[in-house]
Coordinates of C-alpha atoms in Angstrom, one line a residue:
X30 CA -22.2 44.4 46.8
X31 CA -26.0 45.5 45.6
X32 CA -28.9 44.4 47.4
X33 CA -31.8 43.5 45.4
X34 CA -35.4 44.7 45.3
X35 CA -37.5 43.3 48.1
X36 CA -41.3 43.4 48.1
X37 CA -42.6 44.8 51.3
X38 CA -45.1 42.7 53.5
X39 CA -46.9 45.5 54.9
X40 CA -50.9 46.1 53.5
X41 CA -51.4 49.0 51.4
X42 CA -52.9 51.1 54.1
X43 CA -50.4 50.8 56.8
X44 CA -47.1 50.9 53.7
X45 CA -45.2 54.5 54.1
X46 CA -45.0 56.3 50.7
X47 CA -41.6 57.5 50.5
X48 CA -40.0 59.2 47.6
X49 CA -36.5 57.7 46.5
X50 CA -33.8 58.8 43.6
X51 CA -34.4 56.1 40.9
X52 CA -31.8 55.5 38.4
X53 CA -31.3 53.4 35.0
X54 CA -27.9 52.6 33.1
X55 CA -28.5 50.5 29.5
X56 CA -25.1 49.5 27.5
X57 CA -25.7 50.5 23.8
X58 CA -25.4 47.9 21.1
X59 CA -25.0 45.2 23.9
X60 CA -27.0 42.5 21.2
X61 CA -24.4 42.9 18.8
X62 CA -21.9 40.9 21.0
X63 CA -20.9 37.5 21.6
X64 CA -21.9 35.7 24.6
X65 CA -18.5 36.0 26.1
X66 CA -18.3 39.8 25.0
X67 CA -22.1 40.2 26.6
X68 CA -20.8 38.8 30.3
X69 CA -17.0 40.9 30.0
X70 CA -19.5 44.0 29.3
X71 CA -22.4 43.2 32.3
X72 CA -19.2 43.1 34.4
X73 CA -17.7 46.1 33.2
X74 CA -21.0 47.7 33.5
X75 CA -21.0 46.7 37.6
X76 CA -17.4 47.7 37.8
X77 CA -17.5 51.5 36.4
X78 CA -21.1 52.1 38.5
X79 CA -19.4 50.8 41.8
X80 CA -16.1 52.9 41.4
X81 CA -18.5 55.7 40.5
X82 CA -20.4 55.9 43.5
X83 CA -17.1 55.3 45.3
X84 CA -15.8 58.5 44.0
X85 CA -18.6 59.9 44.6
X86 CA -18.7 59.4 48.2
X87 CA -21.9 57.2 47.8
X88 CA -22.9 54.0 49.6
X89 CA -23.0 51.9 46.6
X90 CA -23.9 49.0 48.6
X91 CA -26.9 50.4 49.7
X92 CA -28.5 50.6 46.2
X93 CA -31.2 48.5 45.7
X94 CA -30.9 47.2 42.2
X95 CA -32.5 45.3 39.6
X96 CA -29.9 43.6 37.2
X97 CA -31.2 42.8 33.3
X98 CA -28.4 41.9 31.4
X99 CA -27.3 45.2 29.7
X100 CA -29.2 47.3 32.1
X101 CA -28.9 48.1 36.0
X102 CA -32.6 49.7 37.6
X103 CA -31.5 51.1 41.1
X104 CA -33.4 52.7 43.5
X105 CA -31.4 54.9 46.2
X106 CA -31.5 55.4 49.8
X107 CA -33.4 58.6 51.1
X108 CA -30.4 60.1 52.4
X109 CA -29.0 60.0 49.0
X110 CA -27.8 64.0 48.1
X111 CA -29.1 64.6 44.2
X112 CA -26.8 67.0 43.4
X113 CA -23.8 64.7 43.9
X114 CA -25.8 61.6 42.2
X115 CA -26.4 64.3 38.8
X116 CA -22.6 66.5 39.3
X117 CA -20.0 63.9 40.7
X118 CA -21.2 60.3 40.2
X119 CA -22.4 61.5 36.2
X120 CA -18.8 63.3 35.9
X121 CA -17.0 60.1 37.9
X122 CA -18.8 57.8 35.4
X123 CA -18.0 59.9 32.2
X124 CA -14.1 59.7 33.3
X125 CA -14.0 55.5 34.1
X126 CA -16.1 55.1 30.8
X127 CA -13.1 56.5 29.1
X128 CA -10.4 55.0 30.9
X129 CA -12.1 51.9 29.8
X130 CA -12.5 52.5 26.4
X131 CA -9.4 54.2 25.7
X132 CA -7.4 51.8 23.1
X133 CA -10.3 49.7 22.3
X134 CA -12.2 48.8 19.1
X135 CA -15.2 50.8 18.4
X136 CA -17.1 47.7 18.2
X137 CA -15.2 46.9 22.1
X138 CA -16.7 49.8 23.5
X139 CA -18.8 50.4 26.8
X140 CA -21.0 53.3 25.9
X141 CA -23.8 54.3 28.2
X142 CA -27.3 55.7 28.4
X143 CA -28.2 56.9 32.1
X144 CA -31.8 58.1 33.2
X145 CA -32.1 59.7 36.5
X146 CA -35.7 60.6 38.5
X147 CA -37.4 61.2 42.1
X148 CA -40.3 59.7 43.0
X149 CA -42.6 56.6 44.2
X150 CA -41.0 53.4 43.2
X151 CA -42.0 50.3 46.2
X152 CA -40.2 47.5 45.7
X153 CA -42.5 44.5 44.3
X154 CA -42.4 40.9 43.7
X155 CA -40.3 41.0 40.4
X156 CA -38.8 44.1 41.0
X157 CA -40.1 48.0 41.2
X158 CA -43.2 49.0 40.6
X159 CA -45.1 52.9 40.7
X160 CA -45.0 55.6 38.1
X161 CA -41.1 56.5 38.8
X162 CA -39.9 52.8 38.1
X163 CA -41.9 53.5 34.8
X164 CA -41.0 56.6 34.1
X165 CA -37.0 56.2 34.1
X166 CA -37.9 53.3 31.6
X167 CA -39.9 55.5 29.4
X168 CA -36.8 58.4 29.7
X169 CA -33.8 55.3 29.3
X170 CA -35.4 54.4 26.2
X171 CA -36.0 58.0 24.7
X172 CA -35.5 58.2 20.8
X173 CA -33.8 61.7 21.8
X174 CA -31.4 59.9 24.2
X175 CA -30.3 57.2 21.9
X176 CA -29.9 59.5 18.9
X177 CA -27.6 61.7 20.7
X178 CA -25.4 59.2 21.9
X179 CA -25.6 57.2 18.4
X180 CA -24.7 61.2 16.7
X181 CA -21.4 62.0 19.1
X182 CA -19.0 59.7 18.9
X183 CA -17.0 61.4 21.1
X184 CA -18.7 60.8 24.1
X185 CA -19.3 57.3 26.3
X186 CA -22.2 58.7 28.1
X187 CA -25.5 60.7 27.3
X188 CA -27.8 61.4 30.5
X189 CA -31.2 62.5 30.5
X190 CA -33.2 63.5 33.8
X191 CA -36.3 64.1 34.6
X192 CA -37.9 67.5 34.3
X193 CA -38.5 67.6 38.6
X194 CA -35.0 66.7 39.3
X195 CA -34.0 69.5 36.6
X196 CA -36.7 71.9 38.0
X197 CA -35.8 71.5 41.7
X198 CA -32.0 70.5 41.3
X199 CA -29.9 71.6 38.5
X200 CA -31.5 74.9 38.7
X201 CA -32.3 75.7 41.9
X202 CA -29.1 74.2 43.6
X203 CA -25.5 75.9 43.2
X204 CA -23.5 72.8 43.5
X205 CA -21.4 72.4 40.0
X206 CA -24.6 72.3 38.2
X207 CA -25.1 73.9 35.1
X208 CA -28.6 74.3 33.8
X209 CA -27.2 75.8 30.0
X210 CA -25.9 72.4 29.3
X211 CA -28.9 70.8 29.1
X212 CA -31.4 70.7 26.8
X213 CA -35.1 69.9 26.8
X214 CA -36.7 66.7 24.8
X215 CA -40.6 65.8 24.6
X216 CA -40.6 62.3 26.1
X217 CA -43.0 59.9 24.4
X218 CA -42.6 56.6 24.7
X219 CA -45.2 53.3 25.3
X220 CA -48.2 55.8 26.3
X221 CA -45.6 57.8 28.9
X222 CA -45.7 62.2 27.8
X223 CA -43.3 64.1 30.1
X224 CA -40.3 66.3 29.9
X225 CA -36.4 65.3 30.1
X226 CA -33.2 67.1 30.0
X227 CA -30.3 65.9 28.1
X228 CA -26.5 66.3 28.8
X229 CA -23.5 65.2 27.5
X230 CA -20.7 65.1 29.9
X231 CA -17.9 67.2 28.1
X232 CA -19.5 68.3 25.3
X233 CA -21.5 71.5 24.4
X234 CA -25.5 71.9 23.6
X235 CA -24.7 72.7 20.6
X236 CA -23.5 69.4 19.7
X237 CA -26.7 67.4 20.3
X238 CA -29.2 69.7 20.6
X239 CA -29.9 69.7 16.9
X240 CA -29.9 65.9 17.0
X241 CA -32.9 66.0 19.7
X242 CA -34.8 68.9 17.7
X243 CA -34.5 66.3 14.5
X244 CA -35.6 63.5 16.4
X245 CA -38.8 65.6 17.7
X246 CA -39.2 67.1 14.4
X247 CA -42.6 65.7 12.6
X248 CA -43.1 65.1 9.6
X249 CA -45.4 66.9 7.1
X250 CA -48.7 66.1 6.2
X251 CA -49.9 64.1 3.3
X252 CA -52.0 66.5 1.3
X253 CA -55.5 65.0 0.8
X254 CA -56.1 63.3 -2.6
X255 CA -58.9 63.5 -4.7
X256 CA -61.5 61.6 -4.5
X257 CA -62.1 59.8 -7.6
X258 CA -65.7 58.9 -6.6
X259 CA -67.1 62.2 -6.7
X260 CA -71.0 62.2 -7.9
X261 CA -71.6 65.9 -9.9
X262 CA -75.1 66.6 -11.6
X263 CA -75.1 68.5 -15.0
X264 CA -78.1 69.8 -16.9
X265 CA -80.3 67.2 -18.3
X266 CA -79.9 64.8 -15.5
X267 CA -76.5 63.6 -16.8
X268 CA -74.3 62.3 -13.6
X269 CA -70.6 62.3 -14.0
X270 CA -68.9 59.5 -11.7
X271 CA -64.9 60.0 -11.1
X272 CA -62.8 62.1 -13.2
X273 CA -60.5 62.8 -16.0
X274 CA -60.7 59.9 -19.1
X275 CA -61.9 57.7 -16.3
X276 CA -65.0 59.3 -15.8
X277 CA -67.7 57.5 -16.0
X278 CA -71.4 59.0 -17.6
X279 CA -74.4 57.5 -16.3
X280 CA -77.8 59.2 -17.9
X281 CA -80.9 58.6 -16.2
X282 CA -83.8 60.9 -15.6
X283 CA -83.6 63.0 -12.5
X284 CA -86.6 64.4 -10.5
X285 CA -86.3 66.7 -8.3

């Protein structure tokens, strides 16, 4: 069982900053579904997270998390090892998500977007609050991330993690990590410009990395129009107003 978020009681001055693994999990399409189909999925959602960490070796029940409906915010202990939260509980998670789905109706599927950062997050009266809390919102809710997992139907999970815990993790640490299968995205989202990395368990950069570059891709500029209101001056104090048949003539005497 999950413990949920409590504020702390301490003042601001004497409060310990700690930094804490923050994690976000959102069901795609969970609208679409009928009130019994939205409570079978929130359950399903709770089930394939706990047997995740399980496999993991993780102390589920020591997550601190903030339930909302077709989403789970948790905030991990400090003694929580990174590597295994982005190798074995993503890899765990990407296997239960297709046990459960194997057989099913596309429409009956539990497909997952998963947002992983380090950072300040204190607990707070109606949940988290601090820029990581924000941030894994602002990375959950990516146009990259939900365009890849919309593009592969093959796949159950699309993770994205924050640029740090890419940086200082999947890089630097030689634990089953592989740095080429991710691939960069320019976060912007609600006011919130960072980095993320995207992976799909089981499936090659090639696949969605040309979905994220489409998704970042802008488009091209307008070319300015003409104005239409342009004033010219001609010999003999003749003014021309707009253009083409529509001009206008106006004579009046001009001084200089």
């Amino acid at each position: 069982m999950t413990t949920q978020p409590r504020a702390s009681t301490e003042s601001p001055s004497t409060e310990t900053t700690t930094r804490q693994l923050c994690l976000a999990a959102d069901v795609e399409s969970y609208s679409r579904r009928t009130t019994p189909g939205q409570a079978a999925i929130q359950a399903d959602l709770v089930r394939v997270l706990e047997e995740a960490a399980v496999l993991s070796g993780l102390n589920r029940t020591a997550w601190s998390c903030q339930p909302q409906g077709d989403q789970e915010l948790a905030v991990l202990p400090l003694d929580t090892p990174e590597p295994v939260v982005l190798g074995d509980f993503v890899r765990h998670l990407a296997i239960l998500l297709g046990e459960r789905n194997a057989n099913r109706a596309e429409d009956d599927r539990l497909r997952l977007r998963l947002a992983i950062d380090f950072g300040v997050a204190p607990a707070a009266a109606l949940g988290y609050s601090g820029p990581t809390a924000i941030a894994v919102a602002r990375y959950l809710n990516a146009p990259q991330l939900k365009q890849v997992l919309a593009a592969i139907a093959t796949t159950n999970l699309a993770v994205i993690v924050s640029d740090r815990l890419y940086q200082d993790i999947v890089r630097s640490c030689d634990q089953g990590l592989d740095p080429e299968q991710y691939v960069r995205a320019h976060i912007e989202e609600k006011g919130f410009h960072g980095y993320g990395w995207i992976c799909v368990p089981e499936h090659s950069p090639d696949q969605f990395g040309p979905v994220i570059a489409e998704a970042e891709r802008k488009p091209e500029p307008t070319p300015a129009s003409t104005p239409s209101n342009v004033v010219n001056q001609t010999q003999g104090g003749v003014f021309h107003f707009g253009s083409g048949d529509a001009a206008e003539t106006m004579h009046k005497k001009y001084y200089r």
